Amino acid sequence: MNETTPQDAGPQDAAGAGDLSFEDALRKLEDIVRKLESGDVPLDQSIALYSEGEKLRGLCQQRLEAAQARIEKITLDRDGNPDGITAFDAD
């Protein structure tokens, strides 16, 4: 029977991932992708990694959408002076 040690038991629970910055979550997601692409991870651990990766992907998407919503565009008056701000519009 295979025994796993804590360090190779699989991914950490992503439930606490909400505390991660976008950059940290993306770094963890990239690490998971590398592990899965290597093909060296047992099936059960691959499934757990995939699940954690999906949670991290969702967190990254949420953080990007929140950042996009905060982006504001400065509007200028006729003389080119800042006149106010408008919400970001990607269209």
mmCIF file of N, CA and C in Angstrom:
data_model
loop_
_atom_site.group_PDB
_atom_site.id
_atom_site.type_symbol
_atom_site.label_atom_id
_atom_site.label_comp_id
_atom_site.label_asym_id
_atom_site.label_seq_id
_atom_site.Cartn_x
_atom_site.Cartn_y
_atom_site.Cartn_z
ATOM 1 N N MET A 1 0.839 -1.181 0.000
ATOM 2 C CA MET A 1 0.000 0.000 0.000
ATOM 3 C C MET A 1 0.883 1.243 0.000
ATOM 4 N N ASN A 2 0.560 2.211 -0.808
ATOM 5 C CA ASN A 2 1.317 3.455 -0.865
ATOM 6 C C ASN A 2 0.965 4.354 0.294
ATOM 7 N N GLU A 3 1.990 4.862 0.945
ATOM 8 C CA GLU A 3 1.759 5.848 1.990
ATOM 9 C C GLU A 3 2.234 7.186 1.472
ATOM 10 N N THR A 4 1.504 8.212 1.808
ATOM 11 C CA THR A 4 1.911 9.542 1.377
ATOM 12 C C THR A 4 2.358 10.336 2.576
ATOM 13 N N THR A 5 3.326 11.166 2.354
ATOM 14 C CA THR A 5 3.781 12.062 3.405
ATOM 15 C C THR A 5 3.026 13.361 3.269
ATOM 16 N N PRO A 6 2.978 14.162 4.316
ATOM 17 C CA PRO A 6 2.223 15.415 4.232
ATOM 18 C C PRO A 6 2.630 16.296 3.063
ATOM 19 N N GLN A 7 3.921 16.309 2.720
ATOM 20 C CA GLN A 7 4.326 17.195 1.636
ATOM 21 C C GLN A 7 3.924 16.699 0.256
ATOM 22 N N ASP A 8 3.662 15.388 0.092
ATOM 23 C CA ASP A 8 3.219 14.924 -1.222
ATOM 24 C C ASP A 8 1.804 14.351 -1.172
ATOM 25 N N ALA A 9 1.064 14.722 -0.142
ATOM 26 C CA ALA A 9 -0.296 14.214 0.006
ATOM 27 C C ALA A 9 -1.270 14.855 -0.966
ATOM 28 N N GLY A 10 -0.892 15.942 -1.585
ATOM 29 C CA GLY A 10 -1.786 16.583 -2.541
ATOM 30 C C GLY A 10 -1.881 18.057 -2.266
ATOM 31 N N PRO A 11 -2.758 18.722 -2.968
ATOM 32 C CA PRO A 11 -2.872 20.168 -2.825
ATOM 33 C C PRO A 11 -3.466 20.554 -1.483
ATOM 34 N N GLN A 12 -3.106 21.733 -1.057
ATOM 35 C CA GLN A 12 -3.719 22.263 0.150
ATOM 36 C C GLN A 12 -5.150 22.621 -0.177
ATOM 37 N N ASP A 13 -5.984 22.637 0.837
ATOM 38 C CA ASP A 13 -7.378 22.993 0.623
ATOM 39 C C ASP A 13 -7.458 24.405 0.088
ATOM 40 N N ALA A 14 -8.136 24.593 -1.017
ATOM 41 C CA ALA A 14 -8.242 25.910 -1.646
ATOM 42 C C ALA A 14 -9.320 26.764 -0.997
ATOM 43 N N ALA A 15 -9.953 26.256 0.064
ATOM 44 C CA ALA A 15 -11.001 27.041 0.720
ATOM 45 C C ALA A 15 -10.444 28.353 1.246
ATOM 46 N N GLY A 16 -9.183 28.356 1.682
ATOM 47 C CA GLY A 16 -8.550 29.575 2.168
ATOM 48 C C GLY A 16 -7.956 30.398 1.050
ATOM 49 N N ALA A 17 -8.207 30.012 -0.187
ATOM 50 C CA ALA A 17 -7.633 30.711 -1.333
ATOM 51 C C ALA A 17 -8.144 32.137 -1.455
ATOM 52 N N GLY A 18 -9.300 32.440 -0.868
ATOM 53 C CA GLY A 18 -9.855 33.786 -0.950
ATOM 54 C C GLY A 18 -8.954 34.830 -0.330
ATOM 55 N N ASP A 19 -8.029 34.389 0.522
ATOM 56 C CA ASP A 19 -7.090 35.306 1.154
ATOM 57 C C ASP A 19 -5.895 35.613 0.254
ATOM 58 N N LEU A 20 -5.742 34.877 -0.827
ATOM 59 C CA LEU A 20 -4.595 35.053 -1.715
ATOM 60 C C LEU A 20 -4.761 36.287 -2.594
ATOM 61 N N SER A 21 -3.640 36.909 -2.895
ATOM 62 C CA SER A 21 -3.668 37.981 -3.887
ATOM 63 C C SER A 21 -3.845 37.341 -5.260
ATOM 64 N N PHE A 22 -4.189 38.155 -6.245
ATOM 65 C CA PHE A 22 -4.325 37.646 -7.611
ATOM 66 C C PHE A 22 -3.023 36.984 -8.051
ATOM 67 N N GLU A 23 -1.904 37.661 -7.780
ATOM 68 C CA GLU A 23 -0.603 37.148 -8.220
ATOM 69 C C GLU A 23 -0.271 35.812 -7.568
ATOM 70 N N ASP A 24 -0.541 35.684 -6.263
ATOM 71 C CA ASP A 24 -0.267 34.421 -5.576
ATOM 72 C C ASP A 24 -1.172 33.301 -6.084
ATOM 73 N N ALA A 25 -2.443 33.614 -6.301
ATOM 74 C CA ALA A 25 -3.373 32.610 -6.821
ATOM 75 C C ALA A 25 -2.952 32.164 -8.217
ATOM 76 N N LEU A 26 -2.535 33.108 -9.051
ATOM 77 C CA LEU A 26 -2.095 32.772 -10.406
ATOM 78 C C LEU A 26 -0.832 31.919 -10.368
ATOM 79 N N ARG A 27 0.088 32.259 -9.472
ATOM 80 C CA ARG A 27 1.319 31.478 -9.325
ATOM 81 C C ARG A 27 0.993 30.035 -8.925
ATOM 82 N N LYS A 28 0.090 29.875 -7.965
ATOM 83 C CA LYS A 28 -0.310 28.528 -7.539
ATOM 84 C C LYS A 28 -0.993 27.780 -8.684
ATOM 85 N N LEU A 29 -1.830 28.474 -9.424
ATOM 86 C CA LEU A 29 -2.517 27.858 -10.559
ATOM 87 C C LEU A 29 -1.509 27.401 -11.615
ATOM 88 N N GLU A 30 -0.524 28.235 -11.905
ATOM 89 C CA GLU A 30 0.510 27.862 -12.880
ATOM 90 C C GLU A 30 1.298 26.647 -12.401
ATOM 91 N N ASP A 31 1.576 26.573 -11.099
ATOM 92 C CA ASP A 31 2.288 25.430 -10.534
ATOM 93 C C ASP A 31 1.459 24.151 -10.696
ATOM 94 N N ILE A 32 0.164 24.255 -10.453
ATOM 95 C CA ILE A 32 -0.732 23.105 -10.617
ATOM 96 C C ILE A 32 -0.746 22.647 -12.068
ATOM 97 N N VAL A 33 -0.820 23.586 -12.992
ATOM 98 C CA VAL A 33 -0.819 23.242 -14.418
ATOM 99 C C VAL A 33 0.470 22.510 -14.783
ATOM 100 N N ARG A 34 1.614 23.007 -14.292
ATOM 101 C CA ARG A 34 2.894 22.339 -14.570
ATOM 102 C C ARG A 34 2.887 20.904 -14.050
ATOM 103 N N LYS A 35 2.388 20.727 -12.825
ATOM 104 C CA LYS A 35 2.349 19.376 -12.246
ATOM 105 C C LYS A 35 1.456 18.453 -13.068
ATOM 106 N N LEU A 36 0.290 18.944 -13.444
ATOM 107 C CA LEU A 36 -0.634 18.114 -14.218
ATOM 108 C C LEU A 36 -0.076 17.801 -15.602
ATOM 109 N N GLU A 37 0.565 18.780 -16.224
ATOM 110 C CA GLU A 37 1.122 18.558 -17.564
ATOM 111 C C GLU A 37 2.317 17.617 -17.549
ATOM 112 N N SER A 38 2.999 17.510 -16.411
ATOM 113 C CA SER A 38 4.172 16.637 -16.335
ATOM 114 C C SER A 38 3.780 15.164 -16.458
ATOM 115 N N GLY A 39 2.554 14.841 -16.033
ATOM 116 C CA GLY A 39 2.108 13.456 -16.097
ATOM 117 C C GLY A 39 2.688 12.577 -15.008
ATOM 118 N N ASP A 40 3.414 13.162 -14.068
ATOM 119 C CA ASP A 40 4.057 12.395 -13.006
ATOM 120 C C ASP A 40 3.220 12.296 -11.734
ATOM 121 N N VAL A 41 2.018 12.832 -11.754
ATOM 122 C CA VAL A 41 1.172 12.869 -10.559
ATOM 123 C C VAL A 41 0.169 11.717 -10.624
ATOM 124 N N PRO A 42 0.026 10.964 -9.526
ATOM 125 C CA PRO A 42 -0.964 9.877 -9.510
ATOM 126 C C PRO A 42 -2.376 10.407 -9.766
ATOM 127 N N LEU A 43 -3.243 9.536 -10.233
ATOM 128 C CA LEU A 43 -4.597 9.927 -10.625
ATOM 129 C C LEU A 43 -5.353 10.647 -9.512
ATOM 130 N N ASP A 44 -5.370 10.075 -8.313
ATOM 131 C CA ASP A 44 -6.113 10.706 -7.214
ATOM 132 C C ASP A 44 -5.593 12.112 -6.919
ATOM 133 N N GLN A 45 -4.290 12.256 -6.925
ATOM 134 C CA GLN A 45 -3.709 13.574 -6.673
ATOM 135 C C GLN A 45 -4.001 14.512 -7.846
ATOM 136 N N SER A 46 -4.011 13.987 -9.061
ATOM 137 C CA SER A 46 -4.347 14.806 -10.233
ATOM 138 C C SER A 46 -5.758 15.367 -10.120
ATOM 139 N N ILE A 47 -6.680 14.542 -9.662
ATOM 140 C CA ILE A 47 -8.065 14.997 -9.500
ATOM 141 C C ILE A 47 -8.141 16.096 -8.445
ATOM 142 N N ALA A 48 -7.431 15.906 -7.336
ATOM 143 C CA ALA A 48 -7.421 16.915 -6.276
ATOM 144 C C ALA A 48 -6.775 18.210 -6.772
ATOM 145 N N LEU A 49 -5.684 18.082 -7.528
ATOM 146 C CA LEU A 49 -5.023 19.266 -8.083
ATOM 147 C C LEU A 49 -5.943 19.993 -9.056
ATOM 148 N N TYR A 50 -6.633 19.234 -9.891
ATOM 149 C CA TYR A 50 -7.560 19.837 -10.852
ATOM 150 C C TYR A 50 -8.652 20.616 -10.123
ATOM 151 N N SER A 51 -9.173 20.025 -9.062
ATOM 152 C CA SER A 51 -10.223 20.683 -8.281
ATOM 153 C C SER A 51 -9.711 21.986 -7.664
ATOM 154 N N GLU A 52 -8.520 21.939 -7.091
ATOM 155 C CA GLU A 52 -7.935 23.153 -6.516
ATOM 156 C C GLU A 52 -7.671 24.178 -7.612
ATOM 157 N N GLY A 53 -7.186 23.716 -8.749
ATOM 158 C CA GLY A 53 -6.921 24.616 -9.865
ATOM 159 C C GLY A 53 -8.174 25.325 -10.338
ATOM 160 N N GLU A 54 -9.283 24.607 -10.364
ATOM 161 C CA GLU A 54 -10.548 25.212 -10.783
ATOM 162 C C GLU A 54 -10.982 26.295 -9.797
ATOM 163 N N LYS A 55 -10.791 26.053 -8.510
ATOM 164 C CA LYS A 55 -11.121 27.066 -7.502
ATOM 165 C C LYS A 55 -10.229 28.297 -7.665
ATOM 166 N N LEU A 56 -8.948 28.062 -7.907
ATOM 167 C CA LEU A 56 -8.015 29.175 -8.099
ATOM 168 C C LEU A 56 -8.336 29.944 -9.378
ATOM 169 N N ARG A 57 -8.728 29.228 -10.442
ATOM 170 C CA ARG A 57 -9.117 29.895 -11.682
ATOM 171 C C ARG A 57 -10.313 30.804 -11.437
ATOM 172 N N GLY A 58 -11.283 30.299 -10.688
ATOM 173 C CA GLY A 58 -12.456 31.110 -10.360
ATOM 174 C C GLY A 58 -12.085 32.340 -9.547
ATOM 175 N N LEU A 59 -11.168 32.170 -8.598
ATOM 176 C CA LEU A 59 -10.715 33.300 -7.788
ATOM 177 C C LEU A 59 -10.017 34.336 -8.664
ATOM 178 N N CYS A 60 -9.139 33.873 -9.551
ATOM 179 C CA CYS A 60 -8.443 34.802 -10.457
ATOM 180 C C CYS A 60 -9.443 35.549 -11.333
ATOM 181 N N GLN A 61 -10.423 34.843 -11.863
ATOM 182 C CA GLN A 61 -11.445 35.473 -12.702
ATOM 183 C C GLN A 61 -12.206 36.528 -11.909
ATOM 184 N N GLN A 62 -12.567 36.183 -10.683
ATOM 185 C CA GLN A 62 -13.298 37.117 -9.816
ATOM 186 C C GLN A 62 -12.458 38.363 -9.530
ATOM 187 N N ARG A 63 -11.167 38.156 -9.253
ATOM 188 C CA ARG A 63 -10.287 39.296 -8.966
ATOM 189 C C ARG A 63 -10.128 40.183 -10.201
ATOM 190 N N LEU A 64 -10.019 39.575 -11.377
ATOM 191 C CA LEU A 64 -9.901 40.360 -12.611
ATOM 192 C C LEU A 64 -11.166 41.164 -12.876
ATOM 193 N N GLU A 65 -12.318 40.544 -12.666
ATOM 194 C CA GLU A 65 -13.581 41.256 -12.882
ATOM 195 C C GLU A 65 -13.736 42.410 -11.898
ATOM 196 N N ALA A 66 -13.308 42.208 -10.652
ATOM 197 C CA ALA A 66 -13.387 43.278 -9.653
ATOM 198 C C ALA A 66 -12.447 44.422 -10.023
ATOM 199 N N ALA A 67 -11.255 44.081 -10.505
ATOM 200 C CA ALA A 67 -10.303 45.116 -10.908
ATOM 201 C C ALA A 67 -10.838 45.892 -12.103
ATOM 202 N N GLN A 68 -11.420 45.191 -13.050
ATOM 203 C CA GLN A 68 -11.977 45.845 -14.234
ATOM 204 C C GLN A 68 -13.087 46.810 -13.838
ATOM 205 N N ALA A 69 -13.903 46.418 -12.872
ATOM 206 C CA ALA A 69 -15.003 47.275 -12.432
ATOM 207 C C ALA A 69 -14.491 48.549 -11.763
ATOM 208 N N ARG A 70 -13.291 48.484 -11.184
ATOM 209 C CA ARG A 70 -12.734 49.657 -10.500
ATOM 210 C C ARG A 70 -12.014 50.610 -11.442
ATOM 211 N N ILE A 71 -11.661 50.109 -12.611
ATOM 212 C CA ILE A 71 -10.940 50.964 -13.553
ATOM 213 C C ILE A 71 -11.863 52.078 -14.016
ATOM 214 N N GLU A 72 -11.376 53.262 -13.944
ATOM 215 C CA GLU A 72 -12.177 54.403 -14.373
ATOM 216 C C GLU A 72 -11.410 55.191 -15.431
ATOM 217 N N LYS A 73 -12.152 55.778 -16.310
ATOM 218 C CA LYS A 73 -11.564 56.570 -17.380
ATOM 219 C C LYS A 73 -11.842 58.039 -17.083
ATOM 220 N N ILE A 74 -10.807 58.843 -17.133
ATOM 221 C CA ILE A 74 -10.976 60.275 -16.898
ATOM 222 C C ILE A 74 -11.551 60.911 -18.156
ATOM 223 N N THR A 75 -12.595 61.697 -17.985
ATOM 224 C CA THR A 75 -13.158 62.426 -19.120
ATOM 225 C C THR A 75 -12.609 63.843 -19.105
ATOM 226 N N LEU A 76 -12.422 64.384 -20.281
ATOM 227 C CA LEU A 76 -11.858 65.724 -20.417
ATOM 228 C C LEU A 76 -12.902 66.685 -20.964
ATOM 229 N N ASP A 77 -12.793 67.937 -20.529
ATOM 230 C CA ASP A 77 -13.689 68.955 -21.083
ATOM 231 C C ASP A 77 -13.119 69.454 -22.406
ATOM 232 N N ARG A 78 -13.755 70.464 -22.998
ATOM 233 C CA ARG A 78 -13.322 70.990 -24.306
ATOM 234 C C ARG A 78 -11.874 71.463 -24.323
ATOM 235 N N ASP A 79 -11.422 71.966 -23.185
ATOM 236 C CA ASP A 79 -10.060 72.496 -23.111
ATOM 237 C C ASP A 79 -9.028 71.427 -22.768
ATOM 238 N N GLY A 80 -9.469 70.201 -22.616
ATOM 239 C CA GLY A 80 -8.540 69.117 -22.309
ATOM 240 C C GLY A 80 -8.268 68.949 -20.824
ATOM 241 N N ASN A 81 -9.052 69.615 -19.990
ATOM 242 C CA ASN A 81 -8.884 69.493 -18.545
ATOM 243 C C ASN A 81 -9.763 68.359 -18.014
ATOM 244 N N PRO A 82 -9.268 67.667 -16.977
ATOM 245 C CA PRO A 82 -10.091 66.605 -16.397
ATOM 246 C C PRO A 82 -11.445 67.153 -15.959
ATOM 247 N N ASP A 83 -12.502 66.482 -16.383
ATOM 248 C CA ASP A 83 -13.863 66.946 -16.123
ATOM 249 C C ASP A 83 -14.609 66.004 -15.187
ATOM 250 N N GLY A 84 -14.136 64.810 -15.043
ATOM 251 C CA GLY A 84 -14.800 63.822 -14.206
ATOM 252 C C GLY A 84 -14.327 62.437 -14.581
ATOM 253 N N ILE A 85 -15.020 61.471 -14.085
ATOM 254 C CA ILE A 85 -14.653 60.091 -14.384
ATOM 255 C C ILE A 85 -15.891 59.324 -14.820
ATOM 256 N N THR A 86 -15.653 58.324 -15.636
ATOM 257 C CA THR A 86 -16.732 57.430 -16.040
ATOM 258 C C THR A 86 -16.261 56.006 -15.804
ATOM 259 N N ALA A 87 -17.179 55.122 -15.600
ATOM 260 C CA ALA A 87 -16.837 53.722 -15.364
ATOM 261 C C ALA A 87 -16.203 53.123 -16.610
ATOM 262 N N PHE A 88 -15.343 52.165 -16.403
ATOM 263 C CA PHE A 88 -14.685 51.448 -17.489
ATOM 264 C C PHE A 88 -15.726 50.761 -18.357
ATOM 265 N N ASP A 89 -15.561 50.868 -19.669
ATOM 266 C CA ASP A 89 -16.444 50.186 -20.606
ATOM 267 C C ASP A 89 -15.575 49.473 -21.622
ATOM 268 N N ALA A 90 -15.549 48.157 -21.567
ATOM 269 C CA ALA A 90 -14.685 47.370 -22.444
ATOM 270 C C ALA A 90 -15.195 47.306 -23.872
ATOM 271 N N ASP A 91 -16.429 47.694 -24.111
ATOM 272 C CA ASP A 91 -16.991 47.599 -25.465
ATOM 273 C C ASP A 91 -16.582 48.727 -26.348
#
